[in-house]
Amino acid sequence: MEIRHLHYFMAVCEELHFTKAAEKLGISQPTLSQQIRVLEDEVGMPLFDRIGKKIVLTEAGSVLLSYGTEILDTLQNVKDAIKDLQNMKSGHIRIGIMPSDLDYRITQLVIDFHQKFPKVKLKIMSSIEIVRQVLENEVDIGIGINVLPNDRLVTIPLCREEYVLTVSKEHPMANRVSINIADLKNLPVIMYPEGFLGCKIVEETVKKHGFQLNCVLETSSITSIINLVKANIGATVQPYPLIKEMNDPTLHIIHIQDDAPSRSLSIIYRVDRYVSQATKALIEQIEVYFQG
């Protein structure tokens, strides 16, 4: 089986359309159809069912898709490893990180890494689905939150961060240093929408104490949340290091004394992924940055 045949097959799987796949590959549709027939003759079974203008994978096609993905991933790892040997300080790294941490936490980390490895291109992508991104090879490494055990992932624990109540200096509770978890009951708060991990962590904690958050506004942007808090529309509950990093004198931090919500941060990457020297250096720097 030739690698180019496998690339042709994968392109058809992605598009489920021979003409579109041919355009993507830069070859003619008849040529692509002929090459797929050669591959089908080699495996001895049809790979696609052709239903009018639509095509679907056969059972044999599904098997080849599964193993073909692994083969091409392995081939890419080989290429990356050889390239890494040729020039250990070049290349590119894709990182997945939560939007709030991207906006406020890692600027200095990126600056420090770029100064050490100016030839390495970093592509930093914000996401609330970091585990999925890593597993689907959309990013090389991720900084995940409360990552569950997964035999397809390498997980490197970073730190545990407690959440705090954050209010404006004009808020009625701005004279408080600490509160109990029960003090959050009925307090107007501004949080992420339902389904966002940052909201889920806090909601699950207060639920154990028999109440729900009184969300008066929801937004997916941490910048919007903070601006609304500063306008004294309500309070918010966010990770302490995140608010501390903002260093905003118009905000007041109130610690939660008993059973404060918390999150655990970890570096994650696929167990079958080649880790370049530059990526190893970045991982080490992330560990020092978050654990320091």
mmCIF file with all atom_site columns, C-alpha atoms in Angstrom, residues 93-97 102 106 110 122-126 139:
data_model
loop_
_atom_site.group_PDB
_atom_site.id
_atom_site.type_symbol
_atom_site.label_atom_id
_atom_site.label_alt_id
_atom_site.label_comp_id
_atom_site.label_asym_id
_atom_site.label_entity_id
_atom_site.label_seq_id
_atom_site.pdbx_PDB_ins_code
_atom_site.Cartn_x
_atom_site.Cartn_y
_atom_site.Cartn_z
_atom_site.occupancy
_atom_site.B_iso_or_equiv
_atom_site.pdbx_formal_charge
_atom_site.auth_seq_id
_atom_site.auth_comp_id
_atom_site.auth_asym_id
_atom_site.auth_atom_id
_atom_site.pdbx_PDB_model_num
ATOM 1  C CA . ILE A 1 93  ? 4.162  24.349 18.654 1.00 0.00 ? 93  ILE A CA 1
ATOM 2  C CA . ARG A 1 94  ? 0.371  24.604 18.936 1.00 0.00 ? 94  ARG A CA 1
ATOM 3  C CA . ILE A 1 95  ? -0.945 25.165 22.463 1.00 0.00 ? 95  ILE A CA 1
ATOM 4  C CA . GLY A 1 96  ? -4.532 24.947 23.718 1.00 0.00 ? 96  GLY A CA 1
ATOM 5  C CA . ILE A 1 97  ? -5.480 26.990 26.778 1.00 0.00 ? 97  ILE A CA 1
ATOM 6  C CA . LEU A 1 102 ? -4.761 33.149 27.604 1.00 0.00 ? 102 LEU A CA 1
ATOM 7  C CA . ILE A 1 106 ? 0.613  33.555 30.043 1.00 0.00 ? 106 ILE A CA 1
ATOM 8  C CA . VAL A 1 110 ? 5.297  33.514 25.967 1.00 0.00 ? 110 VAL A CA 1
ATOM 9  C CA . LEU A 1 122 ? 4.021  29.401 18.868 1.00 0.00 ? 122 LEU A CA 1
ATOM 10 C CA . LYS A 1 123 ? 0.355  29.172 17.923 1.00 0.00 ? 123 LYS A CA 1
ATOM 11 C CA . ILE A 1 124 ? -1.774 29.681 21.022 1.00 0.00 ? 124 ILE A CA 1
ATOM 12 C CA . MET A 1 125 ? -5.440 28.735 20.693 1.00 0.00 ? 125 MET A CA 1
ATOM 13 C CA . SER A 1 126 ? -8.135 29.527 23.251 1.00 0.00 ? 126 SER A CA 1
ATOM 14 C CA . VAL A 1 139 ? -3.055 21.223 19.221 1.00 0.00 ? 139 VAL A CA 1
#
